[in-house]
PDB file of N, CA and C in Angstrom:
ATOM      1  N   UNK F   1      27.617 101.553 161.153  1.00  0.00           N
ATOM      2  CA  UNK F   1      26.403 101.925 161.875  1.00  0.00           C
ATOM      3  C   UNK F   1      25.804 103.229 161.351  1.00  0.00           C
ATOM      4  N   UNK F   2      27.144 104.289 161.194  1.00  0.00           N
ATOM      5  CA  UNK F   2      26.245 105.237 160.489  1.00  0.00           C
ATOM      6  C   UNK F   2      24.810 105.120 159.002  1.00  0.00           C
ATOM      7  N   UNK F   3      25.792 104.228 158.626  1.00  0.00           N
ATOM      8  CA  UNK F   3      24.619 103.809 156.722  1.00  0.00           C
ATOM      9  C   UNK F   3      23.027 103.864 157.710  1.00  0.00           C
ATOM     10  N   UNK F   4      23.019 103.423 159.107  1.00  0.00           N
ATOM     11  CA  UNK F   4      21.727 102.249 159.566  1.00  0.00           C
ATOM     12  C   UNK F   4      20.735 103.912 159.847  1.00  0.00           C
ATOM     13  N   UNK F   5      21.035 105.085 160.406  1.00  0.00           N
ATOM     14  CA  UNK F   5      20.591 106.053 160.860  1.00  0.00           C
ATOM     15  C   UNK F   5      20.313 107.007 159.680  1.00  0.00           C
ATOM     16  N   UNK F   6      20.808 106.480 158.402  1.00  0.00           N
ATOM     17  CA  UNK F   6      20.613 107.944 157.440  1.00  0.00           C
ATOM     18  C   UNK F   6      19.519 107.427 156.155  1.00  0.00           C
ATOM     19  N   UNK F   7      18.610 107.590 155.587  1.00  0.00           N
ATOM     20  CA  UNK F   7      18.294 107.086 154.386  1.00  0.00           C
ATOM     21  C   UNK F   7      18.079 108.061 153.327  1.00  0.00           C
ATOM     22  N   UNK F   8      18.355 107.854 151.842  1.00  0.00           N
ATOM     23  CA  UNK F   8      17.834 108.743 151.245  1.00  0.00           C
ATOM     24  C   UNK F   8      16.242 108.752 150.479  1.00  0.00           C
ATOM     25  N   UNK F   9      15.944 110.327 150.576  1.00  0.00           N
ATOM     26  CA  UNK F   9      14.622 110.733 149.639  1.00  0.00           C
ATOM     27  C   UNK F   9      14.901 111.020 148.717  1.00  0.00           C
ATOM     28  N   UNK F  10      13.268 111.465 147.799  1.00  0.00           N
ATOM     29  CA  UNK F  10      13.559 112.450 146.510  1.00  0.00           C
ATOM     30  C   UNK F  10      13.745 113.641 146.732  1.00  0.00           C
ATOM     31  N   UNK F  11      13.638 114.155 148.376  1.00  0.00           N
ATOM     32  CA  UNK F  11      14.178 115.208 148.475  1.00  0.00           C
ATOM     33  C   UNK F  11      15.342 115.940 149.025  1.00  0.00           C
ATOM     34  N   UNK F  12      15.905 114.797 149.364  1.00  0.00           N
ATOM     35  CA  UNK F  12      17.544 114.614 150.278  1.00  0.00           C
ATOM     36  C   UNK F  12      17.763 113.593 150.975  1.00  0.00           C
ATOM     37  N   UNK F  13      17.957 113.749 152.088  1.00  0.00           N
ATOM     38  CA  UNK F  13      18.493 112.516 153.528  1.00  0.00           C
ATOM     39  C   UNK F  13      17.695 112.961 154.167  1.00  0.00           C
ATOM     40  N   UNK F  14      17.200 111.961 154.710  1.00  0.00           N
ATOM     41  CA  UNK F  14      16.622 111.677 156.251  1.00  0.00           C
ATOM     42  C   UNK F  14      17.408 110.996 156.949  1.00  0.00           C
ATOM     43  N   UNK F  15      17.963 111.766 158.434  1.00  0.00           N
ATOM     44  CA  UNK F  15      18.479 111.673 159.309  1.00  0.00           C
ATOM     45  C   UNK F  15      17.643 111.249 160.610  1.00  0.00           C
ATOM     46  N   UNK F  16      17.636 109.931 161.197  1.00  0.00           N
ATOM     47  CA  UNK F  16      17.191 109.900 162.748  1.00  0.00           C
ATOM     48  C   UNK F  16      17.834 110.649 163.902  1.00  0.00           C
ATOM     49  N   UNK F  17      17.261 111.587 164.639  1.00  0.00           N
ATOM     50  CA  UNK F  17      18.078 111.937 165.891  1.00  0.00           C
ATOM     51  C   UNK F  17      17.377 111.813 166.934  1.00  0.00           C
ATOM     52  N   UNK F  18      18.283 111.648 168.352  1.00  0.00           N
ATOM     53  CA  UNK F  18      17.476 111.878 169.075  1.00  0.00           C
ATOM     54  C   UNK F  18      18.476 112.806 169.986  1.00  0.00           C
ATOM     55  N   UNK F  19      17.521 113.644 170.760  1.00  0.00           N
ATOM     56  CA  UNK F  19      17.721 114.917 171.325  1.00  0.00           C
ATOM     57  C   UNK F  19      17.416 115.263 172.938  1.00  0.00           C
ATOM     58  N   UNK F  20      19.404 115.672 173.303  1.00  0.00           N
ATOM     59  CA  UNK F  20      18.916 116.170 174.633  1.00  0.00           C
ATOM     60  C   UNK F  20      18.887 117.775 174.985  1.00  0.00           C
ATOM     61  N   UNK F  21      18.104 118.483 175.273  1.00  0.00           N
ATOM     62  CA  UNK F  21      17.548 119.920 175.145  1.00  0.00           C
ATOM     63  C   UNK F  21      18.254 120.388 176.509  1.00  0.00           C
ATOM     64  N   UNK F  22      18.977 121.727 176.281  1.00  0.00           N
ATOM     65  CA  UNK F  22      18.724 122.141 177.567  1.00  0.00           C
ATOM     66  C   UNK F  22      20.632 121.607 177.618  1.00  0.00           C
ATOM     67  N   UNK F  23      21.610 121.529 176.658  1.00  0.00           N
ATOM     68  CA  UNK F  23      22.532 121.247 176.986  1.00  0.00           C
ATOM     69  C   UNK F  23      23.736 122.559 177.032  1.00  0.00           C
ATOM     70  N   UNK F  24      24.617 122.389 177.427  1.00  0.00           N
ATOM     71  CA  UNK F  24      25.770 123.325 177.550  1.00  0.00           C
ATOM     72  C   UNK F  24      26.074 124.032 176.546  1.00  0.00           C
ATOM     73  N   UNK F  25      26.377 123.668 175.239  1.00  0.00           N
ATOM     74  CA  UNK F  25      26.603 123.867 174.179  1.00  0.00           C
ATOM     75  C   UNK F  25      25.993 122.566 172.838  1.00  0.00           C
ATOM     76  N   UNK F  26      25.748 123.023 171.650  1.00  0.00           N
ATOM     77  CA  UNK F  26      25.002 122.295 170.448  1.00  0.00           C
ATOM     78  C   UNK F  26      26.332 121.266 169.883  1.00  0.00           C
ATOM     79  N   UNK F  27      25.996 120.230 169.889  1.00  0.00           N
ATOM     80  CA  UNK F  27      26.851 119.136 169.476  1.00  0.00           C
ATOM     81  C   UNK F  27      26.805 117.718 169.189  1.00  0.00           C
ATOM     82  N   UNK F  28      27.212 117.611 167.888  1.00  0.00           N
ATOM     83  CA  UNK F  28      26.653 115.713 167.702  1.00  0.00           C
ATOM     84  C   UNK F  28      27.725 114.600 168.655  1.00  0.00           C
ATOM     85  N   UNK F  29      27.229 114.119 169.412  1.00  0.00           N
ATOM     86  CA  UNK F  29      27.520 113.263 170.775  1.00  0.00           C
ATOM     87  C   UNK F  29      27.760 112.253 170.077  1.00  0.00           C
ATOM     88  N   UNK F  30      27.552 111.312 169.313  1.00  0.00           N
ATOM     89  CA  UNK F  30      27.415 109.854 168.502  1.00  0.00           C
ATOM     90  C   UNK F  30      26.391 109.204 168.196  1.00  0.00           C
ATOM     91  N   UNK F  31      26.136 108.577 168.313  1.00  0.00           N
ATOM     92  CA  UNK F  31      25.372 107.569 167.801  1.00  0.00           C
ATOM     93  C   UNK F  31      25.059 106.424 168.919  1.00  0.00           C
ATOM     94  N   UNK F  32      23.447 106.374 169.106  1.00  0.00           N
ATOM     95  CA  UNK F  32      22.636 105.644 169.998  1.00  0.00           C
ATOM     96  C   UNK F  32      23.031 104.542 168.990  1.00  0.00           C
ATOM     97  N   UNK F  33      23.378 103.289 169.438  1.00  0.00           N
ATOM     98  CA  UNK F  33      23.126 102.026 168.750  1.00  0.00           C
ATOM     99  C   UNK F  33      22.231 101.250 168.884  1.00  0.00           C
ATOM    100  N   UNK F  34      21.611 101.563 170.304  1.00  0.00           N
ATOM    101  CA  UNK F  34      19.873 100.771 170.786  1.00  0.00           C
ATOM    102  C   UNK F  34      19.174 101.453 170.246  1.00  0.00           C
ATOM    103  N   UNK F  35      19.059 102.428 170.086  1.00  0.00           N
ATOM    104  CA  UNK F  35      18.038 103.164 169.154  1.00  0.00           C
ATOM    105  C   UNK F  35      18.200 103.691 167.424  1.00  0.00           C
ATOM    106  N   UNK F  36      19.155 103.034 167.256  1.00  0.00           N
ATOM    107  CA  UNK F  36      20.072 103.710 165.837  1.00  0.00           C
ATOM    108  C   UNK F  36      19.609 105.026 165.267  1.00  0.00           C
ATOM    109  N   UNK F  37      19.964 105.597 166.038  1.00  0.00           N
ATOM    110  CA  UNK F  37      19.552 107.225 166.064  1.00  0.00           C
ATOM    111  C   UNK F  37      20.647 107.811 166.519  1.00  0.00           C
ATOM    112  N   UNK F  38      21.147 109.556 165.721  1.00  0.00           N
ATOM    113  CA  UNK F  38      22.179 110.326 165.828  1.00  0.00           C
ATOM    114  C   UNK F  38      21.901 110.852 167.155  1.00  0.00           C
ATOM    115  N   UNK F  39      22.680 111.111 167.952  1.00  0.00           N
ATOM    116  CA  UNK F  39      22.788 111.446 169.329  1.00  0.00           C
ATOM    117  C   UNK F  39      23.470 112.762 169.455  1.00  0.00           C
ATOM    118  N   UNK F  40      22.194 113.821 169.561  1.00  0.00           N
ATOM    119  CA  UNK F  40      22.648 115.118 169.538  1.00  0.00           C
ATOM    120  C   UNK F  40      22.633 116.264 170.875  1.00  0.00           C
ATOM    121  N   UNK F  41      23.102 117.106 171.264  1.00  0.00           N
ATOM    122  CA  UNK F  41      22.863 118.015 172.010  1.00  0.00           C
ATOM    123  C   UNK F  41      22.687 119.392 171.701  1.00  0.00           C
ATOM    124  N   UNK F  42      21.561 119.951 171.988  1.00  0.00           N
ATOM    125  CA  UNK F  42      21.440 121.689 171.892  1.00  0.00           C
ATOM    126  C   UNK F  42      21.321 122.328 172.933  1.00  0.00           C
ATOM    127  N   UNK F  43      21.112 123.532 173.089  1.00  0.00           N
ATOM    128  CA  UNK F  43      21.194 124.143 173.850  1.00  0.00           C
ATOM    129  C   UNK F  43      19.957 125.088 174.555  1.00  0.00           C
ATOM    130  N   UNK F  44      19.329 125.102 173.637  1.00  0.00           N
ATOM    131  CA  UNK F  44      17.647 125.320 173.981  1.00  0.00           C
ATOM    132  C   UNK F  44      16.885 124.345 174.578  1.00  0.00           C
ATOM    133  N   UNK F  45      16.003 125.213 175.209  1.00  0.00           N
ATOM    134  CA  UNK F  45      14.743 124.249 175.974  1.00  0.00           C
ATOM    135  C   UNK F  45      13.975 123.395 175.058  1.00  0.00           C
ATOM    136  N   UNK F  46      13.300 122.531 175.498  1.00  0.00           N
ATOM    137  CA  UNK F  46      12.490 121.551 174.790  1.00  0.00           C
ATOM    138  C   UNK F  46      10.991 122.629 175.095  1.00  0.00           C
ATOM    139  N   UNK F  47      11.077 123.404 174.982  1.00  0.00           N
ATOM    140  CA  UNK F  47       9.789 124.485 175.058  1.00  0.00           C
ATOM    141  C   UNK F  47       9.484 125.171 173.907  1.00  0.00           C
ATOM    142  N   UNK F  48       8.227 125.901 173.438  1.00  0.00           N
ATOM    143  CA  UNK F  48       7.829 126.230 172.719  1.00  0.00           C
ATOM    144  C   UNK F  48       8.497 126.442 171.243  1.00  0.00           C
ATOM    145  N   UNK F  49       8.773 125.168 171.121  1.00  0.00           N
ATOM    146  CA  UNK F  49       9.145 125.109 169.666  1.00  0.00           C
ATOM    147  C   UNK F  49      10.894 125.833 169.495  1.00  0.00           C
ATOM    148  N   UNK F  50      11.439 125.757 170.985  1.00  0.00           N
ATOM    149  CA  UNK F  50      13.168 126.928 170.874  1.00  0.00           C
ATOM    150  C   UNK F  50      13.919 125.284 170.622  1.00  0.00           C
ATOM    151  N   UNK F  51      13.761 124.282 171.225  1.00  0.00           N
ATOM    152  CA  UNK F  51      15.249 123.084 170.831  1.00  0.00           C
ATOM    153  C   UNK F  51      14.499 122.942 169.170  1.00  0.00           C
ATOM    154  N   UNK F  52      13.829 122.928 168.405  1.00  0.00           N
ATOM    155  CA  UNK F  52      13.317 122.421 167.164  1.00  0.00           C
ATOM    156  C   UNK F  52      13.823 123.479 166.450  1.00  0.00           C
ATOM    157  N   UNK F  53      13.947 124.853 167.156  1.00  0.00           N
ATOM    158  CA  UNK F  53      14.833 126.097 165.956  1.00  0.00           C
ATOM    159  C   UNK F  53      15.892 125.680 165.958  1.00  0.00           C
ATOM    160  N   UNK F  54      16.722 125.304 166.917  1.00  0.00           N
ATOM    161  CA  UNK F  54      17.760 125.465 167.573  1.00  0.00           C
ATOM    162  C   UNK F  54      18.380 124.182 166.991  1.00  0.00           C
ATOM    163  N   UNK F  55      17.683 122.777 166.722  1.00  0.00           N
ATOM    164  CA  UNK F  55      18.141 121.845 166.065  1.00  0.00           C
ATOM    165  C   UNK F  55      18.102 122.432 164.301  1.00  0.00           C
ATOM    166  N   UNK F  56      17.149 122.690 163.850  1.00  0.00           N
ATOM    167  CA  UNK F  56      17.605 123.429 162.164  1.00  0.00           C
ATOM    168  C   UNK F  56      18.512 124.552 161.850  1.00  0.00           C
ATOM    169  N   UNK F  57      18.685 125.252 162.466  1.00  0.00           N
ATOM    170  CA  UNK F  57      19.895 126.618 162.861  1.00  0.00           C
ATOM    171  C   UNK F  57      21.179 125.789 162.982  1.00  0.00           C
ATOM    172  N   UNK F  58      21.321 124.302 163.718  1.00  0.00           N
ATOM    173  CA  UNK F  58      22.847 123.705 164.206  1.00  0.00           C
ATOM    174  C   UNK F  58      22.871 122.623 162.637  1.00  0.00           C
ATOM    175  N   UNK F  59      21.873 122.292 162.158  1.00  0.00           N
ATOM    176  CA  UNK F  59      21.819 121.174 160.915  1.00  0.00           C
ATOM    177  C   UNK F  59      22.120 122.008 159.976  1.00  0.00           C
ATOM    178  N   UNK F  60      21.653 123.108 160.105  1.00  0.00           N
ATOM    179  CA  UNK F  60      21.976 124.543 158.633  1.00  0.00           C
ATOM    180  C   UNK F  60      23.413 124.596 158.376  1.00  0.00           C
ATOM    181  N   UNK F  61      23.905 125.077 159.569  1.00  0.00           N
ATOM    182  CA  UNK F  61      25.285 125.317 160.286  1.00  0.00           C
ATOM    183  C   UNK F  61      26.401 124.302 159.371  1.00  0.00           C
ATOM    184  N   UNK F  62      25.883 122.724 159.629  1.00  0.00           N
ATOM    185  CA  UNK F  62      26.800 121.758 159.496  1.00  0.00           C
ATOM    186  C   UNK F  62      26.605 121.596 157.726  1.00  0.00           C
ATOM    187  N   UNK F  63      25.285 121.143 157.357  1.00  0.00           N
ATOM    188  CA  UNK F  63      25.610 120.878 155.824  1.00  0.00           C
ATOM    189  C   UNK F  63      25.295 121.816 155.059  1.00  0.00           C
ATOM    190  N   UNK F  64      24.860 122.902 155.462  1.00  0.00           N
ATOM    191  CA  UNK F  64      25.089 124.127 154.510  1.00  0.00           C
ATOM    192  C   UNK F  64      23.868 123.566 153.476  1.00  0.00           C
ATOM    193  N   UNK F  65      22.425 123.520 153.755  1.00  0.00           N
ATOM    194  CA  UNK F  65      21.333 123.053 153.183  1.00  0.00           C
ATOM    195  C   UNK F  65      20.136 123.248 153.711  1.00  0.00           C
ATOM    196  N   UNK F  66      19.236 123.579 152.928  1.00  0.00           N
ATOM    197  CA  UNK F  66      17.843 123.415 153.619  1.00  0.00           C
ATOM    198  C   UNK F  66      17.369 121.872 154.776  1.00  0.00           C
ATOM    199  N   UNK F  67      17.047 122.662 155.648  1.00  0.00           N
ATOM    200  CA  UNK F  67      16.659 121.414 156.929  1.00  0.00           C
ATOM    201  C   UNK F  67      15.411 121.664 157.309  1.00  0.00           C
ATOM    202  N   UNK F  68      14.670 120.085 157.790  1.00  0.00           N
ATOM    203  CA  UNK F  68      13.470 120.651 157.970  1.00  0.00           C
ATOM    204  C   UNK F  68      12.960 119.246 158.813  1.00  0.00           C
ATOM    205  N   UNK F  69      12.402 119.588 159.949  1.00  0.00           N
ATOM    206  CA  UNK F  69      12.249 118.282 160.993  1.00  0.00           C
ATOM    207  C   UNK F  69      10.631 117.475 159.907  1.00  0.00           C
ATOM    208  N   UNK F  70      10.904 116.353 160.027  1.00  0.00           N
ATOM    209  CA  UNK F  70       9.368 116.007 159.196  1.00  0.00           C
ATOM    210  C   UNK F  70       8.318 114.859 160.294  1.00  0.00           C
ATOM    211  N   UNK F  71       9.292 114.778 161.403  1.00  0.00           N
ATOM    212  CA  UNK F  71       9.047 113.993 162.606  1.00  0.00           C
ATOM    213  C   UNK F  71       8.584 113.873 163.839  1.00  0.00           C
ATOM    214  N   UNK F  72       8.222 113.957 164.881  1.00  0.00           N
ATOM    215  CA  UNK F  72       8.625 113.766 166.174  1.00  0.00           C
ATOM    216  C   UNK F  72       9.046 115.277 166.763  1.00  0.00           C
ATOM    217  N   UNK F  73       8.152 116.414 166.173  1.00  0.00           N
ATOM    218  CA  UNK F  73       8.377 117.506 166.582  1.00  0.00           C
ATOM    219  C   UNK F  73       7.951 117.803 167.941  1.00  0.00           C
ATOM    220  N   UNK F  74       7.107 116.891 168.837  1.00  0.00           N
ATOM    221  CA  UNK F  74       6.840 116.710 170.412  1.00  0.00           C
ATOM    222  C   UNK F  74       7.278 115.546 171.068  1.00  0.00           C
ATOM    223  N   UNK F  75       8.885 114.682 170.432  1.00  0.00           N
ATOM    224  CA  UNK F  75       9.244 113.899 170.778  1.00  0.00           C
ATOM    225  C   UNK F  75      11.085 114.312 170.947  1.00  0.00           C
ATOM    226  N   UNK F  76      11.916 113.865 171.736  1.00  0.00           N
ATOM    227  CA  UNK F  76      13.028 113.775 171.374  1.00  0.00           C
ATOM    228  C   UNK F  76      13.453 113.151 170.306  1.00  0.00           C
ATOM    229  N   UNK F  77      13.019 112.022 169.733  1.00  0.00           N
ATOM    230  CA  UNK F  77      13.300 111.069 168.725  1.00  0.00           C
ATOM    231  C   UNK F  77      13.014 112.112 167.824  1.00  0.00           C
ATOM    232  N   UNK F  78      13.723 112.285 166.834  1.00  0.00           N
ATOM    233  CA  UNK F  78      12.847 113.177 165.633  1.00  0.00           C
ATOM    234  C   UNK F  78      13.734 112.504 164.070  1.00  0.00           C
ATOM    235  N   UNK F  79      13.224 112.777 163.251  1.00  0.00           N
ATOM    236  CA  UNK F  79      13.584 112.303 161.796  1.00  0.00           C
ATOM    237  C   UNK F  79      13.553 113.436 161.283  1.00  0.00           C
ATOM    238  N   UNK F  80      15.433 114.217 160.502  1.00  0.00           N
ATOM    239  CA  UNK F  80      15.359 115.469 159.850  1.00  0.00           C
ATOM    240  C   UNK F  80      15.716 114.992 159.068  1.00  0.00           C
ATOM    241  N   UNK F  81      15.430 116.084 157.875  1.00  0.00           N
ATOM    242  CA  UNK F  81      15.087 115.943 156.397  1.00  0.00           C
ATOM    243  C   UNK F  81      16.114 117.139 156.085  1.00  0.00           C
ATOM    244  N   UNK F  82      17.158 116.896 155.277  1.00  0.00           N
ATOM    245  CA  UNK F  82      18.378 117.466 154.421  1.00  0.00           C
ATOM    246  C   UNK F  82      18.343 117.344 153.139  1.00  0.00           C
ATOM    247  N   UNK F  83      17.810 118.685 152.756  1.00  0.00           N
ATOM    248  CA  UNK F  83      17.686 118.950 151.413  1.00  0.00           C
ATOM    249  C   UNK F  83      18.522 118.776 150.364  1.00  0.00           C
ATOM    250  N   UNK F  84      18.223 118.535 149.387  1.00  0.00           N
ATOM    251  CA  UNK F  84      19.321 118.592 147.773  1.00  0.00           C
ATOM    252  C   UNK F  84      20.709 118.173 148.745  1.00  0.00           C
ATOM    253  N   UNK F  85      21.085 117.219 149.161  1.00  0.00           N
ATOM    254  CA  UNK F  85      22.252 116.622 149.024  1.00  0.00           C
ATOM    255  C   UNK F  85      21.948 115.036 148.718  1.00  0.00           C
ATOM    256  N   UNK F  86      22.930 114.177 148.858  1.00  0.00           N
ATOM    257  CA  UNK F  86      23.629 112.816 148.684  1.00  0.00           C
ATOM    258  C   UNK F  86      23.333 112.143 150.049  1.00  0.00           C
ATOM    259  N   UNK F  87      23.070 111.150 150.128  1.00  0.00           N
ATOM    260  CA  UNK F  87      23.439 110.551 151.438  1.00  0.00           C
ATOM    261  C   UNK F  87      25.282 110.203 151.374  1.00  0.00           C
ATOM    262  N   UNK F  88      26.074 109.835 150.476  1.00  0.00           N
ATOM    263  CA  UNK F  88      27.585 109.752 151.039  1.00  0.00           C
ATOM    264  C   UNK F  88      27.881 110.863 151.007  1.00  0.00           C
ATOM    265  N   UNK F  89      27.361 112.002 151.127  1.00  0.00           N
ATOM    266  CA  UNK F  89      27.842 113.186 151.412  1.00  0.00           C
ATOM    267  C   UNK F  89      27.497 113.629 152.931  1.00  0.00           C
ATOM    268  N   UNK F  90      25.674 113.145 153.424  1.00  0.00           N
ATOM    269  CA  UNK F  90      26.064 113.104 154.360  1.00  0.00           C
ATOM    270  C   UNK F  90      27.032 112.771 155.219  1.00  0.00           C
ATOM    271  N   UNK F  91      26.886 111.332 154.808  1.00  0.00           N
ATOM    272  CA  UNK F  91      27.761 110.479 155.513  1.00  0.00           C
ATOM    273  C   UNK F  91      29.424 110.762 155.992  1.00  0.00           C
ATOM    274  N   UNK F  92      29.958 111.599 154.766  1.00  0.00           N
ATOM    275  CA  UNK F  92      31.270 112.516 154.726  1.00  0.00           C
ATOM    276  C   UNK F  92      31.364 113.318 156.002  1.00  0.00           C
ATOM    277  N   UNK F  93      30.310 114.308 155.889  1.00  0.00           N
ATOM    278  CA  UNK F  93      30.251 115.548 156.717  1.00  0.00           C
ATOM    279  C   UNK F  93      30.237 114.682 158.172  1.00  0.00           C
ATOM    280  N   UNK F  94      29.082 114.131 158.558  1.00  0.00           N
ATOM    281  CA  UNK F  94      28.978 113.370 159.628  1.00  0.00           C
ATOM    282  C   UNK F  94      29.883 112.550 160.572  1.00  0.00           C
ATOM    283  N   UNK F  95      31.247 112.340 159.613  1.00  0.00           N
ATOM    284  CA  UNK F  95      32.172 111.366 160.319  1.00  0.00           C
ATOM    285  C   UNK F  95      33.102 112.955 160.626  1.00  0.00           C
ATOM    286  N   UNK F  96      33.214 113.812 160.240  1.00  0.00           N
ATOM    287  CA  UNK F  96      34.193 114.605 161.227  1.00  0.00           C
ATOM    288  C   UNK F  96      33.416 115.054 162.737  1.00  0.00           C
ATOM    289  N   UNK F  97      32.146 114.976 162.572  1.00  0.00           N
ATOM    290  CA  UNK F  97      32.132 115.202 163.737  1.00  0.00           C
ATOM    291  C   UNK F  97      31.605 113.909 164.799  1.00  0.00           C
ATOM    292  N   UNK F  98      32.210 112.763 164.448  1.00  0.00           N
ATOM    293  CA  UNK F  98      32.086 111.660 165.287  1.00  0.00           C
ATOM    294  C   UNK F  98      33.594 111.121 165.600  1.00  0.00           C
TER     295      UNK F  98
END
């Protein structure tokens, strides 16, 4: 299921997520399978642009790469964009934290 949520660009991976704001602590939850979208939690509000820092600051964090939402920046659903890597590299990083 993971392969179904990640695709690659000419400029890295695109990742589907979707996002609940406003959580306890920042953390990848799993994987929506009705929506085949990464199922994430942060910790910022869905307000003025703080869960959209707060999601590239936690994506920075994990693959150690330029991140950059290209999506759904007034939606929970959003599509991020992971620079200069591999998608089976995503895919690597991604299974420790599932």
């Amino acid at each position: 299921m993971i392969e179904k949520i990640i695709k690659e660009s000419r400029e890295g991976v695109l990742i589907d997520i979707d996002v609940q704001a406003n959580a306890k602590k920042n953390e990848i939850v799993g994987i929506n399978e009705w929506r085949k979208r990464l199922s994430i939690k942060i910790k910022a509000p869905a307000t003025e642009g703080k869960a959209n820092k707060e999601i590239i600051k936690f994506f920075k964090e994990i693959f150690k790469k330029d991140v950059e939402i290209v999506s759904g920046k007034l939606n929970p659903q959003k599509t991020v964009l992971i620079g200069d890597i591999k998608k089976d590299e995503v895919i690597e990083i991604l299974k420790r934290y599932l």
